[in-house]
Short mmCIF file of C-alpha atoms in Angstrom, two decimals:
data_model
loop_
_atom_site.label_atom_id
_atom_site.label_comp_id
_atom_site.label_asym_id
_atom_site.label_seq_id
_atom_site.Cartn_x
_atom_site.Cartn_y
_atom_site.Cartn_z
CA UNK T 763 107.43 78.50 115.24
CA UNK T 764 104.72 81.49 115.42
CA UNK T 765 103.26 80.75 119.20
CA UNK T 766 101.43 83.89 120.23
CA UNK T 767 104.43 85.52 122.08
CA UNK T 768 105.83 86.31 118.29
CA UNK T 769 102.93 89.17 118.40
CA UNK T 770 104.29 90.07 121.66
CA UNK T 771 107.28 91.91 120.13
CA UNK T 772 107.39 95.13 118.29
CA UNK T 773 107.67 95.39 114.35
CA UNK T 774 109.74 98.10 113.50
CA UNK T 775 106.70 99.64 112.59
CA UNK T 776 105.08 99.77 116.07
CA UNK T 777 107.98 100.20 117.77
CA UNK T 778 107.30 103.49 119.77
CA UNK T 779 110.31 105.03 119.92
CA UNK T 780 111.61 106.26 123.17
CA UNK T 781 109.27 109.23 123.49
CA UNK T 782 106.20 107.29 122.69
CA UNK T 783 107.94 104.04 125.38
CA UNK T 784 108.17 106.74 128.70
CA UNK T 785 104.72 108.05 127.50
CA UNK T 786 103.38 104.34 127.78
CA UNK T 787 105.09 103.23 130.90
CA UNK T 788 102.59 104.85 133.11
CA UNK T 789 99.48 103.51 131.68
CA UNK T 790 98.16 100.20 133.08
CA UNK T 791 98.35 97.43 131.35
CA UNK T 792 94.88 96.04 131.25
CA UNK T 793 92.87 95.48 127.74
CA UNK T 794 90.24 98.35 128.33
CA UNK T 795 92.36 101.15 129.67
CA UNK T 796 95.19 100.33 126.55
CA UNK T 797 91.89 100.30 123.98
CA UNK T 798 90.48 103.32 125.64
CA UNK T 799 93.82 105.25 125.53
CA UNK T 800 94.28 104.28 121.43
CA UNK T 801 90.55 105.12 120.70
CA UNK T 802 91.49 109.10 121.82
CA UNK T 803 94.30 109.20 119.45
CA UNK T 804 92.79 109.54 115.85
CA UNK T 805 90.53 111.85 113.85
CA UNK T 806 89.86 110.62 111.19
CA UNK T 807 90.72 111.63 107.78
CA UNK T 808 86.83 110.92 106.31
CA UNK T 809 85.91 114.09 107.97
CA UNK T 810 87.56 115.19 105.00
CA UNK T 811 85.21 118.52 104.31
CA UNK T 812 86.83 121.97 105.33
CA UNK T 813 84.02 122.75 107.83
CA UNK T 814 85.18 119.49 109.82
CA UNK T 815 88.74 120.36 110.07
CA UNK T 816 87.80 123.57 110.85
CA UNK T 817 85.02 122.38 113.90
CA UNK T 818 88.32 120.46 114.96
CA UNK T 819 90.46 123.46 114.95
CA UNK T 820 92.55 121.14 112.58
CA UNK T 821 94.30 123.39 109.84
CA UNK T 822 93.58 121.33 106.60
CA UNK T 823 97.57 120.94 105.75
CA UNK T 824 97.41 119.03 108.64
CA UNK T 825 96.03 115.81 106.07
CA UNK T 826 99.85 115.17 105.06
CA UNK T 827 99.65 113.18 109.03
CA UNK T 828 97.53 109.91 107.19
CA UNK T 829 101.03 109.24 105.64
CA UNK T 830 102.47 107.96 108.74
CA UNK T 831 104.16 104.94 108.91
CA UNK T 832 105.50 104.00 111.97
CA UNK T 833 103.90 104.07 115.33
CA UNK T 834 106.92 106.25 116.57
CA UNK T 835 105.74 109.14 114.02
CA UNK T 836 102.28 108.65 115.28
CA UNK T 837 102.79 108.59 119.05
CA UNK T 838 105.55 111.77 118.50
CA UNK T 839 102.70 114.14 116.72
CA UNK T 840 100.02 112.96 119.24
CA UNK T 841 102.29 113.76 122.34
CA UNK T 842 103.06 117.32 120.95
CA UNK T 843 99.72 117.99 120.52
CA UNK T 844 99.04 116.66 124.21
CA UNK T 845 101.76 114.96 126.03
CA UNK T 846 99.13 112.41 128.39
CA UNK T 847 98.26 109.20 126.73
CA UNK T 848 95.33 108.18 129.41
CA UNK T 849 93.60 111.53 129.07
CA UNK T 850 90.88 112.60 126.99
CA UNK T 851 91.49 114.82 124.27
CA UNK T 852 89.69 117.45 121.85
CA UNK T 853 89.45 116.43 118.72
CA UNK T 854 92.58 118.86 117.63
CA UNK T 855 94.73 117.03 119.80
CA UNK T 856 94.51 113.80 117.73
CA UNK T 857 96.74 112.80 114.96
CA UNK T 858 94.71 112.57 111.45
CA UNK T 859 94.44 109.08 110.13
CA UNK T 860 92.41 106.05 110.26
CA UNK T 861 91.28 102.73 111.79
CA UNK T 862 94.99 101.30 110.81
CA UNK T 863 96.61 103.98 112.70
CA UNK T 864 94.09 103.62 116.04
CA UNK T 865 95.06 99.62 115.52
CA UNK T 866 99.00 100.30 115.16
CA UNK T 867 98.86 102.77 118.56
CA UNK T 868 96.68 100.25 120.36
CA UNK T 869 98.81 97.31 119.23
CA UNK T 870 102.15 99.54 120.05
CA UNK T 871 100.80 100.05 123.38
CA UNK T 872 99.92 96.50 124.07
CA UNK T 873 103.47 94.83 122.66
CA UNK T 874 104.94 97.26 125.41
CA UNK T 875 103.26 95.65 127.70
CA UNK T 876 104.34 92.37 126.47
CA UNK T 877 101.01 91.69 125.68
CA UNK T 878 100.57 89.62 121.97
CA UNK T 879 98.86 91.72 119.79
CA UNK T 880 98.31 91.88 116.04
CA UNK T 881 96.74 94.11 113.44
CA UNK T 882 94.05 92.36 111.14
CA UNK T 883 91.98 93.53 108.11
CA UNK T 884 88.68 92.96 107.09
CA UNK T 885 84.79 93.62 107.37
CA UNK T 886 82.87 95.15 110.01
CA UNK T 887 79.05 95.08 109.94
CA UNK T 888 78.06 97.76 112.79
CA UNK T 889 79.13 100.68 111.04
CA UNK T 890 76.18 100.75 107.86
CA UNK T 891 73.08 98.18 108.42
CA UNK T 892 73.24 95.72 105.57
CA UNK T 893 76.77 96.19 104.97
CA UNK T 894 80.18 95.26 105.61
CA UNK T 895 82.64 97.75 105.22
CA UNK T 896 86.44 97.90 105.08
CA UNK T 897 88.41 98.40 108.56
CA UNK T 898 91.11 97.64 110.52
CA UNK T 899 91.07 96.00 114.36
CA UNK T 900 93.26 94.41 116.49
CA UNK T 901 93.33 90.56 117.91
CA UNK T 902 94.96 90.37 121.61
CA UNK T 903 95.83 86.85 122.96
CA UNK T 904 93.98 85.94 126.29
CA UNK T 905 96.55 83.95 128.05
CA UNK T 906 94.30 82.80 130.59
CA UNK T 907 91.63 81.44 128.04
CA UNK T 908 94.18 80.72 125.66
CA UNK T 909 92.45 82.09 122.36
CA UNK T 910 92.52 85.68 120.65
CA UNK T 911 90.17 88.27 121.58
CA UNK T 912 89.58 90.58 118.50
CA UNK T 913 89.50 94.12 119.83
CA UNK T 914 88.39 97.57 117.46
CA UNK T 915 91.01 100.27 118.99
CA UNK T 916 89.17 102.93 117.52
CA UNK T 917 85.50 103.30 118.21
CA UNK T 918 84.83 105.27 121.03
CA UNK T 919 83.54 103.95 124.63
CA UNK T 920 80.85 106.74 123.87
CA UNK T 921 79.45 105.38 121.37
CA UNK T 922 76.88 102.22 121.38
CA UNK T 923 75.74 100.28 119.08
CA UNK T 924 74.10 96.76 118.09
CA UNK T 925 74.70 93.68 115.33
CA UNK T 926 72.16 91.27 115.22
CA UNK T 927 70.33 92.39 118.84
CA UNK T 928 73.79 92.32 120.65
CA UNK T 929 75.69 95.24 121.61
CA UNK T 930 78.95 95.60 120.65
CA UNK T 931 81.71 95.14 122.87
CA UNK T 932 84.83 96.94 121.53
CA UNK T 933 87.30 94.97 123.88
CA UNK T 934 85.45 91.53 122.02
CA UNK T 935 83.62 91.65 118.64
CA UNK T 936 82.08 88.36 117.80
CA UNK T 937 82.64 86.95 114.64
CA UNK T 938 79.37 87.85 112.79
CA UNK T 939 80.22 91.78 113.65
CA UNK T 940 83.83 92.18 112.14
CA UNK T 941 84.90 88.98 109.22
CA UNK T 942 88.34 88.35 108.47
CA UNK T 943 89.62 89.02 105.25
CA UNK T 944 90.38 85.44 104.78
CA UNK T 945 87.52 84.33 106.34
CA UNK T 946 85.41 86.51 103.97
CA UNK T 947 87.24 85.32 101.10
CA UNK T 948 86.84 81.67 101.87
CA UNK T 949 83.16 81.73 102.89
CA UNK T 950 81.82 83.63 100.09
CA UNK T 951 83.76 81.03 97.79
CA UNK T 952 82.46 77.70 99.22
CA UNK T 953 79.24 79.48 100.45
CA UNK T 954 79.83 78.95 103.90
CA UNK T 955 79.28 82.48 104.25
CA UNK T 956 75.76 83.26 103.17
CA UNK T 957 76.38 86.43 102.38
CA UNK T 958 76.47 89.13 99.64
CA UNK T 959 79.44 89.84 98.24
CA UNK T 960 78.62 93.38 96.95
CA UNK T 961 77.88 94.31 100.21
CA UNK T 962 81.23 94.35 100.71
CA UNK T 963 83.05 97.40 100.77
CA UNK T 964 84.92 100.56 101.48
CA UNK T 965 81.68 102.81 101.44
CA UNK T 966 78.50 101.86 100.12
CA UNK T 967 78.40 105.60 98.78
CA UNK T 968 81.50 105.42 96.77
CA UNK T 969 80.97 103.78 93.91
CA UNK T 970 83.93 102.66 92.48
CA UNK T 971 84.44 98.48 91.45
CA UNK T 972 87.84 97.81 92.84
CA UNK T 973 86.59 99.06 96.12
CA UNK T 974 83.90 96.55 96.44
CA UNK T 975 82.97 92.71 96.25
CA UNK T 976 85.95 90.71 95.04
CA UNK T 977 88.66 93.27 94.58
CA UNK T 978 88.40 95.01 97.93
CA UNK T 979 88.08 91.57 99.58
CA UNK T 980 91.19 90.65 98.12
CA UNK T 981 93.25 93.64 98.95
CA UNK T 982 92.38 92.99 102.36
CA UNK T 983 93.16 89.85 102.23
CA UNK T 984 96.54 90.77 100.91
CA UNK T 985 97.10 93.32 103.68
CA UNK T 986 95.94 91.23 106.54
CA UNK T 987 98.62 88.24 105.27
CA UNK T 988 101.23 91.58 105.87
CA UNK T 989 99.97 92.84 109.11
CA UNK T 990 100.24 88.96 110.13
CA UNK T 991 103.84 88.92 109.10
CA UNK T 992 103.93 92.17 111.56
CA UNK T 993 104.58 94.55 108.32
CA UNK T 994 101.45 96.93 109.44
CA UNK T 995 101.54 99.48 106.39
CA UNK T 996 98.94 102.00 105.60
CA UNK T 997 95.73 101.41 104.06
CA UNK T 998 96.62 102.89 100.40
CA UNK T 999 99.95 101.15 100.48
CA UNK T 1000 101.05 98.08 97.33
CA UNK T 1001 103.09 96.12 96.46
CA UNK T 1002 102.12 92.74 95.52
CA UNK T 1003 102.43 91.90 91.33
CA UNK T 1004 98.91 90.81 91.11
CA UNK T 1005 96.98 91.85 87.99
CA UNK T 1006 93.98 92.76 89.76
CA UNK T 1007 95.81 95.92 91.30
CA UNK T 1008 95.99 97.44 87.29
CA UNK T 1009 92.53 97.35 86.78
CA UNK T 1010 89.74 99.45 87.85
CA UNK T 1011 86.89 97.26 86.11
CA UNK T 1012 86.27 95.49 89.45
CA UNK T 1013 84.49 91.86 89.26
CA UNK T 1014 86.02 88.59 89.61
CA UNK T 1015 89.84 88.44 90.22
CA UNK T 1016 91.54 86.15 87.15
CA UNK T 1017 91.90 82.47 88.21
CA UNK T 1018 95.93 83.40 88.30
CA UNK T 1019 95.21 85.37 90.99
CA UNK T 1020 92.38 84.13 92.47
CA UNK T 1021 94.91 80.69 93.34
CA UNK T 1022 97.23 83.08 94.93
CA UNK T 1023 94.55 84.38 97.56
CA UNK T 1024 93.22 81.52 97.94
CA UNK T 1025 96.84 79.78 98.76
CA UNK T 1026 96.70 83.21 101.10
CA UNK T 1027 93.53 82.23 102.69
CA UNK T 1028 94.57 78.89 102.93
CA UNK T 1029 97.39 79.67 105.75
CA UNK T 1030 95.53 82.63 107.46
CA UNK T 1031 91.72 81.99 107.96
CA UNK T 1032 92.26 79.75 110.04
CA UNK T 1033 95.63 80.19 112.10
CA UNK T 1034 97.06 77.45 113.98
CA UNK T 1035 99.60 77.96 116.78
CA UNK T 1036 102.63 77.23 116.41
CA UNK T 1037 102.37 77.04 111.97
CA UNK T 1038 104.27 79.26 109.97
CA UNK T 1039 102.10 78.60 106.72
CA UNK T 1040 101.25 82.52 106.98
CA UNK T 1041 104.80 83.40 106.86
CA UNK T 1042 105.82 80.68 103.92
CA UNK T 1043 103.04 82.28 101.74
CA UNK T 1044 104.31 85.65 102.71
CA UNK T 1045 107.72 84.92 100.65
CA UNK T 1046 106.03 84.36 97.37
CA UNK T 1047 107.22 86.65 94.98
CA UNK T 1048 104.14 87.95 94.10
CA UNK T 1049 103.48 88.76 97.73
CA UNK T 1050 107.01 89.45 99.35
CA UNK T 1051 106.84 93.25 100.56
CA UNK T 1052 110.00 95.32 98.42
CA UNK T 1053 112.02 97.61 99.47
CA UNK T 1054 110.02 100.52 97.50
CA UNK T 1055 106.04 100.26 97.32
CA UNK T 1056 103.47 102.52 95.71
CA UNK T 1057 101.39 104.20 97.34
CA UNK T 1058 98.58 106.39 96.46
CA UNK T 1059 97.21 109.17 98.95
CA UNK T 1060 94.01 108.99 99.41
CA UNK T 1061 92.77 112.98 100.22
CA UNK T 1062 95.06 114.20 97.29
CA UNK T 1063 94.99 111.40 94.84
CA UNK T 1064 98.83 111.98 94.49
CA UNK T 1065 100.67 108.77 93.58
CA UNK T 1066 104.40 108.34 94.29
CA UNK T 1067 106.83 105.40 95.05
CA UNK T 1068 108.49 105.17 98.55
CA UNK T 1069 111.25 103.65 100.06
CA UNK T 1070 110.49 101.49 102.83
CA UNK T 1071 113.42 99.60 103.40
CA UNK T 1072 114.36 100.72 107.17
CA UNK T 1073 110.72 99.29 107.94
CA UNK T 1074 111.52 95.54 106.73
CA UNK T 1075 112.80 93.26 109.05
CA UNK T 1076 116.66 91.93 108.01
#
């Protein structure tokens, strides 16, 4: 049975190797000082312009570091840039990646702690007004209140902002600021949500139809059901056989497929303790992660198959 102590143990992907373990040991162990220390880790990649990198004292080759995997990788190139986890660093001194790789340090540092912690996709709506765009956070079980406090690893404690005339509190985003994948999916269907669906997205400047509405919501839906299953891959990463992935027309997924994330949504909007419905679904064929994926780098458009068989679970 999935009780919230399954979260508490490391995937192979955030398991931190032993560099990245003795580099943890000496941080505390409380929510705010483990968000704090993931939220100095990452630059990320979308200051993708030459003059950015540059500002940073980032060399440009240094892109290639968005195709980490594993939280070991990660923690290794941010400890030989700067070997202290708790102190603040210049923005050279931070690996180059994204939201998922803030959310797999954070929710390496917390499953060394023994702390339950999981890695969930879906919508935020405090980064653009009016929009809800595509991001990755962390949920961290409260033992003492007994529920899952959703956490976003990678905004700074610098920076404040406001949803709906509340400020948000990076160590607990209500529901209206970040949405589920799942719970996105299934609102918008029944119209419990009243919502847009157009609004949302990866960026509201990129104007591309798989990235937005149904197709985006979908993909996160699909990678959300993996990062459940504690198989926290990158952002660009696929595998599943669904024939929404081979088209770039956007708009409404085929009823095939729309079943398939529904059944998805079905097991993971709403989890349960103790059910295993999100780990049944995860064995479908059309959703079981193989051995090799595709994956498509985002700064260089470069496609290419990898192996990622020593990051599966036996």
């Amino acid at each position: 049975m999935a009780s919230p102590h399954y979260w508490a143990t490391h995937s192979k992907i955030t398991a931190p190797g032993p560099a990245g373990a003795a580099a943890i040991a000496p941080l505390a162990d409380t929510l705010r000082e483990l968000r704090t220390a993931a939220s100095r880790l990452v630059f990320h990649y979308l200051a993708n312009d030459a003059a950015a990198f540059a500002a940073a004292e980032i060399p440009e080759e240094r892109r290639a570091e968005i195709d980490l995997r594993t939280a070991a990788a990660l923690f290794g190139r941010v400890l030989a840039l700067q070997g202290d986890l708790a102190a603040a660093r210049a923005p050279g001194d931070r690996v180059v990646g994204c939201c998922r790789d803030a959310t797999v340090l954070f929710v390496a540092l917390a499953r060394e702690k023994g702390i339950p912690a999981r890695a969930r996709s879906g919508f935020a709506a405090y980064f653009v007004p009016g929009f809800l765009l595509d991001h990755v956070v962390a949920e961290v079980w409260d033992d003492k209140a007994q529920r899952w406090i959703m956490v976003d690893p990678e905004m700074s404690d610098d920076w404040v902002c406001e949803h709906n005339g509340l400020r948000v509190d990076w160590c607990n985003l209500t529901p209206d600021q970040f949405i589920t994948a799942p719970i996105a999916w299934k609102g918008l269907c029944d119209g419990s949500l009243p919502l847009d669906h157009m609004k949302f997205c990866v960026n509201p400047k990129i104007d591309l139809a798989i990235l937005k509405s149904w197709p985006q919501i979908a993909s996160n839906v699909i990678m959300d059901l993996a990062m459940l299953n504690k198989v926290e891959l990158l952002l660009w990463d696929s595998w599943d056989s669904l024939e929404f992935r081979n088209s770039m027309e956007g708009g409404p997924l085929s009823d095939a497929d729309a079943s398939i994330v529904d059944a998805i949504c079905e097991a993971t909007a709403d989890l349960k303790d103790g059910s295993t419905d999100f780990q049944t679904v995860f064995q479908r064929k059309e959703l079981k992660v193989t051995p090799v994926i595709f994956s498509m780098n985002v700064l260089t458009n470069t496609p290419r198959h990898v192996d990622i068989s020593d990051l599966l679970e036996d």
